[in-house]
C-alpha positions as a Python dict, from the first residue, in 0.01 Angstrom:
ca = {
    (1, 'X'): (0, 0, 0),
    (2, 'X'): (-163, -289, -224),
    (3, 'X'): (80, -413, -487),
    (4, 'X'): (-76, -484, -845),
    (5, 'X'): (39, -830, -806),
    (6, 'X'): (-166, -873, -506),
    (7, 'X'): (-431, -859, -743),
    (8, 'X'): (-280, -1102, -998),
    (9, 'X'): (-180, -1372, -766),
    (10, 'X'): (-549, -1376, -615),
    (11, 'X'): (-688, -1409, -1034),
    (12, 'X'): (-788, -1084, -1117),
    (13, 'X'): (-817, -1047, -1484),
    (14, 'X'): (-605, -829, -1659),
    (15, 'X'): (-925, -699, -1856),
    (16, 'X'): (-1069, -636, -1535),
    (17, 'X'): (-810, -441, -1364),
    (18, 'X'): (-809, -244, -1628),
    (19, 'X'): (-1184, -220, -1609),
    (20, 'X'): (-1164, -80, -1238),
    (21, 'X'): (-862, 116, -1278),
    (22, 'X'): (-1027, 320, -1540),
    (23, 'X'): (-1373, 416, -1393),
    (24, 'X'): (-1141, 545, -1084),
    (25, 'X'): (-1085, 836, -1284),
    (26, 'X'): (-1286, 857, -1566),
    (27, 'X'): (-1710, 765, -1632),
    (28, 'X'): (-1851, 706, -1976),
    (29, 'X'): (-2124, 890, -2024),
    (30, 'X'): (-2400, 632, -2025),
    (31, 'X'): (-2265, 577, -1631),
    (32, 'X'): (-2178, 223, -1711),
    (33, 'X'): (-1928, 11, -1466),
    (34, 'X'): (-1846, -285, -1698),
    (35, 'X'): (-1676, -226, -1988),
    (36, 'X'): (-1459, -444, -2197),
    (37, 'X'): (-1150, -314, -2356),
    (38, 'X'): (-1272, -214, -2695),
    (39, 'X'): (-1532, -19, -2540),
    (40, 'X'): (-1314, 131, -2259),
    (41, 'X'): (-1092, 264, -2648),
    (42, 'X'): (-1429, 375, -2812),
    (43, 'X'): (-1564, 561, -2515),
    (44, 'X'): (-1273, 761, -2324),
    (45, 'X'): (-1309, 1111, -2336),
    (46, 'X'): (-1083, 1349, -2164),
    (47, 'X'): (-1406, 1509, -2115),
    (48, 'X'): (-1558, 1226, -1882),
    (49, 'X'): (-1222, 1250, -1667),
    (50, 'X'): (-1299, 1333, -1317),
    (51, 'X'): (-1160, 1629, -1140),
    (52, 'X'): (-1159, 1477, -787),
    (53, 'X'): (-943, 1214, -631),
    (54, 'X'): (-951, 877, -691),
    (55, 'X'): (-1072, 589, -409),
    (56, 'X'): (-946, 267, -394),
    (57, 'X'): (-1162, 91, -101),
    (58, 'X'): (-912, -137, 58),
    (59, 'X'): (-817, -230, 457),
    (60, 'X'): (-501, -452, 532),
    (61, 'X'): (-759, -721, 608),
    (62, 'X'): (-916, -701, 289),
    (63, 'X'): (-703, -545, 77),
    (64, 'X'): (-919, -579, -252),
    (65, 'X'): (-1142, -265, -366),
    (66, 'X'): (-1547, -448, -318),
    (67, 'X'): (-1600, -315, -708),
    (68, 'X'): (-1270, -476, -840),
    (69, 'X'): (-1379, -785, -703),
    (70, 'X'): (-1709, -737, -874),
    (71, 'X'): (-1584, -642, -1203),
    (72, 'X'): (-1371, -917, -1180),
    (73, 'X'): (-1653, -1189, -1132),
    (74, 'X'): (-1854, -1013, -1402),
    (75, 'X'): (-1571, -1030, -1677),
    (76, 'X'): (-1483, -1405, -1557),
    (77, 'X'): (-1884, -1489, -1690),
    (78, 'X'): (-1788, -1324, -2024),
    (79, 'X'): (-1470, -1578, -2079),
    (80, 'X'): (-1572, -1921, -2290),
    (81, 'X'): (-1534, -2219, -2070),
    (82, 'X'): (-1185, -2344, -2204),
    (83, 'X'): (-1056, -2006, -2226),
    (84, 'X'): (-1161, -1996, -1821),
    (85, 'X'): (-1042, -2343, -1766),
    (86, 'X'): (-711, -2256, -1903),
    (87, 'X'): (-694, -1973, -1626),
    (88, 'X'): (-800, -2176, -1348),
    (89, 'X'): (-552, -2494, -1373),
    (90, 'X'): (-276, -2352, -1220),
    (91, 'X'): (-463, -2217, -938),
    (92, 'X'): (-612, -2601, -897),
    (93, 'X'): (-209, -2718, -973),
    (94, 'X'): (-88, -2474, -678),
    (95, 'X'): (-375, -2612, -417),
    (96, 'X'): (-241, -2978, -510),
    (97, 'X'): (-469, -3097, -718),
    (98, 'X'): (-379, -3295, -1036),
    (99, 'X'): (-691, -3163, -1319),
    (100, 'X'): (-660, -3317, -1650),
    (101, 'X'): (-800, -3120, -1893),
    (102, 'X'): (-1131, -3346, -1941),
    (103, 'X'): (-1195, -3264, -1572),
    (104, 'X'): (-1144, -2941, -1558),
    (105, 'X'): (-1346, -2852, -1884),
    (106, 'X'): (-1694, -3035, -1748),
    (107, 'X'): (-1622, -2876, -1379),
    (108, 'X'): (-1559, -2496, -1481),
    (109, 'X'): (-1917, -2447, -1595),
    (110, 'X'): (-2010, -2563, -1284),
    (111, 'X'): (-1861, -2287, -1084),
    (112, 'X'): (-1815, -2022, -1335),
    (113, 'X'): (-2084, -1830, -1186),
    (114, 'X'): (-2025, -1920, -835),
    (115, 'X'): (-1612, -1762, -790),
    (116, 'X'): (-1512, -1361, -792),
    (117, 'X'): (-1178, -1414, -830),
    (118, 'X'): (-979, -1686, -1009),
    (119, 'X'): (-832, -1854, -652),
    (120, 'X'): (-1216, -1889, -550),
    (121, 'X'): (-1213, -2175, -783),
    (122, 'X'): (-1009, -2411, -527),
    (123, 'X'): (-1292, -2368, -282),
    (124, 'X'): (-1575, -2407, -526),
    (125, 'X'): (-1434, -2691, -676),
    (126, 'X'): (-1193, -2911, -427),
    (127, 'X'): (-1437, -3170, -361),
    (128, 'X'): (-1415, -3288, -744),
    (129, 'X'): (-1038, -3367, -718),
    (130, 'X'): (-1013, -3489, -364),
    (131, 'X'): (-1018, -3867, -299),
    (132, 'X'): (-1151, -3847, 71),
    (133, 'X'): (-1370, -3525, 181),
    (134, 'X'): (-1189, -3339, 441),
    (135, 'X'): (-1441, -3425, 774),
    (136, 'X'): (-1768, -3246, 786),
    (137, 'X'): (-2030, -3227, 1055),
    (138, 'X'): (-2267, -3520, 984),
    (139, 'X'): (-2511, -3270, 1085),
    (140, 'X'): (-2492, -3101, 801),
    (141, 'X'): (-2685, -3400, 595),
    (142, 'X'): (-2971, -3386, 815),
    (143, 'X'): (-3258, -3144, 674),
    (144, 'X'): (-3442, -2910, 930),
    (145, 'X'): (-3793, -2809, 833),
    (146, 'X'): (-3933, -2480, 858),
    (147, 'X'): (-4011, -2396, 1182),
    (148, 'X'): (-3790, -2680, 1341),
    (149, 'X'): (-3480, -2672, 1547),
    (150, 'X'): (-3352, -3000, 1466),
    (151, 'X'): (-3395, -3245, 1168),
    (152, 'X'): (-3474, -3642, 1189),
    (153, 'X'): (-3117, -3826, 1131),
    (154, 'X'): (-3311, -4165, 1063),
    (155, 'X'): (-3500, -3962, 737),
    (156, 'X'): (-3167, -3847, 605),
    (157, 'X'): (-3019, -4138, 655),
    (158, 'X'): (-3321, -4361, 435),
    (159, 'X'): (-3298, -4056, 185),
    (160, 'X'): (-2897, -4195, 166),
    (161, 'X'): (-2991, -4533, 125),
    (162, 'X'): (-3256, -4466, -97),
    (163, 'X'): (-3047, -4248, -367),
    (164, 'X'): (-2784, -4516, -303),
    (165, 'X'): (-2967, -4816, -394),
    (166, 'X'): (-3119, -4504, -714),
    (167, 'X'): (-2749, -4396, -817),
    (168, 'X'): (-2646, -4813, -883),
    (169, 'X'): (-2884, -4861, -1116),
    (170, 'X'): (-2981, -4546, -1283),
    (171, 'X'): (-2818, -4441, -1588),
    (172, 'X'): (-2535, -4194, -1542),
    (173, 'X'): (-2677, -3832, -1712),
    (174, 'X'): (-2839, -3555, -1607),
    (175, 'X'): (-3197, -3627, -1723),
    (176, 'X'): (-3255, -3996, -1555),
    (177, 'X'): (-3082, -3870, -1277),
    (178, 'X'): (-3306, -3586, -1179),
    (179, 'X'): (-3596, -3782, -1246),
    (180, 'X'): (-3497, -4107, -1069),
    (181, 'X'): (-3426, -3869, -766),
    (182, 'X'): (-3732, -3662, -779),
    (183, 'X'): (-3948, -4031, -784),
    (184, 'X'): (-3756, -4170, -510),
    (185, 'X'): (-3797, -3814, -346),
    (186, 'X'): (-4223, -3877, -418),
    (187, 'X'): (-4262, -4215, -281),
    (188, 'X'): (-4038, -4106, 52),
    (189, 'X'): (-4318, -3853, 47),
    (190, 'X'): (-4028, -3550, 39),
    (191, 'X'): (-4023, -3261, -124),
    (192, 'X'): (-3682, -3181, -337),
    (193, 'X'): (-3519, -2983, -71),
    (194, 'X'): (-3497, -3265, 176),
    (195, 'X'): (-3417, -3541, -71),
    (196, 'X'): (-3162, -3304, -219),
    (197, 'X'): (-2932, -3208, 81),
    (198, 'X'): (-2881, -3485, 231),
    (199, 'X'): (-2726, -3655, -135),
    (200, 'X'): (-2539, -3329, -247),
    (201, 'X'): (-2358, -3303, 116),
    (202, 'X'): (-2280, -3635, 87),
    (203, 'X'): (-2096, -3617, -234),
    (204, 'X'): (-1956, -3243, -169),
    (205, 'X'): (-1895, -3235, 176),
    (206, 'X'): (-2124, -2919, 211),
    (207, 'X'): (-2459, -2765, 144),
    (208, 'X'): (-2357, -2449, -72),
    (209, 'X'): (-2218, -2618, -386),
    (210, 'X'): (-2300, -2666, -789),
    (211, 'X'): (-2650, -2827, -921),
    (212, 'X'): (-2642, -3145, -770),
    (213, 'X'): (-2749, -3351, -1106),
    (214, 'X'): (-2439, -3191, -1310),
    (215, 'X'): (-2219, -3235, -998),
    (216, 'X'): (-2307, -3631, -950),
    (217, 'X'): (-2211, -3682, -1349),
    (218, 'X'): (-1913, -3506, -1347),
    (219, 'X'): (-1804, -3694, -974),
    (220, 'X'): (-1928, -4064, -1121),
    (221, 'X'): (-2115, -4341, -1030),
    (222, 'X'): (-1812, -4537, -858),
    (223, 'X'): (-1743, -4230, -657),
    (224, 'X'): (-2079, -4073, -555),
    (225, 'X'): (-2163, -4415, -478),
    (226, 'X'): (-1837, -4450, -193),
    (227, 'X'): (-1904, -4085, -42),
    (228, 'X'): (-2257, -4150, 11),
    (229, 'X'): (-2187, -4492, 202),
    (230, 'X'): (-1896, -4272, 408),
    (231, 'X'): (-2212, -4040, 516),
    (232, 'X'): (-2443, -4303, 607),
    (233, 'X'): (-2169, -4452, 819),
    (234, 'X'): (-2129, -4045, 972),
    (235, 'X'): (-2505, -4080, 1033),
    (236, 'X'): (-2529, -4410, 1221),
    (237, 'X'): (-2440, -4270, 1585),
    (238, 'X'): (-2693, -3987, 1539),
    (239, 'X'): (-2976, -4206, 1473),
}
């Protein structure tokens, strides 16, 4: 048996549980899945209930039905950003974290579209409330080209030195950002991809994270500026 609050505690929206728990017995005719409320009222039938059983996907591993979870992410898109930040704080509260409001407004758009359910947010978003990164394989920063087995730790670690020696001096928005990066990224003769990783694991401790340009504002200079000296000190033994 899955309890309801199971569902709760891990951020399932009410809207969406209602969502699921209404297409497990009933389809509108058009045969859509996501439905908000209003619709859900304007659309029920008794005609569109369905005459077989119900099937709620679930394993004591997993126990969350794969088209909850999805219904879930897709009404979490729908929610303004402060509406959504108001939902995620205490998630971020329970994990330790201390998010003031200010932080937690310019991060949520950042991972809005990146979390399924409302816990995901601790994992998409830790590294922007930590002090220190937890440790991370200082592998990670090196890029590997296409058709390589190993990357060049000496590139990544001139890409690091280049964006720091970038990130002191360039102006602290999104715009002069990306282009200060993408110049430095020209005269290294790089192509985005390898300037980029090196700089966003850096900062976030891990490849799969937000746009790097919105992620290095919201961080700031002092602190981009500290994590990417930490990796270039990760990188020194490898080169």
């Amino acid at each position: 048996m899955v309890s309801v609050t199971t569902y709760r505690d891990a951020g399932f929206l009410p809207q969406a549980f209602v969502n699921f728990l209404c297409l497990l017995g009933w389809s509108p005719k058009n045969d859509r899945d996501f439905l908000a409320l209003d619709e859900i009222r304007d659309l029920f039938t008794l005609e569109g209930v369905n005459r077989s059983n119900a099937v709620v996907n679930f394993t004591e591993e997993d126990p969350f039905d794969p088209k909850a979870v999805w219904l879930n992410s897709e009404h979490i898109r729908t929610l303004p950003v402060e509406a959504l930040g108001r939902l995620l704080t205490p998630f971020f509260e329970q994990a330790g974290f201390h998010p003031t409001p200010e932080k937690v407004a310019a991060v949520t758009p950042l991972i809005r579209e990146r979390i399924k359910l409302l816990r995901d947010a601790v994992s998409a978003a830790d590294f922007f409330f930590v002090d220190q990164l937890p440790p991370y394989d200082p592998a990670e920063l090196i890029p590997v080209k296409k058709g390589e087995s190993t990357g060049d730790p000496a590139l990544a670690l001139r890409v690091l030195q280049t964006a720091e020696q970038v990130l002191a001096v360039t102006p602290f928005d999104h715009d002069s950002l990306d282009a200060a990066l993408r110049a430095a990224a020209t005269q290294l003769g790089l192509k985005a991809g390898p300037m980029f990783q090196p700089i966003r694991v850096a900062v976030c401790g891990r490849k799969n994270a937000p746009p790097l340009f919105e992620t290095l504002v919201v961080l700031g200079r002092e602190v981009c500026l500290e994590r990417i000296g930490q990796a270039e000190e990760r990188l020194q033994p490898l080169v």
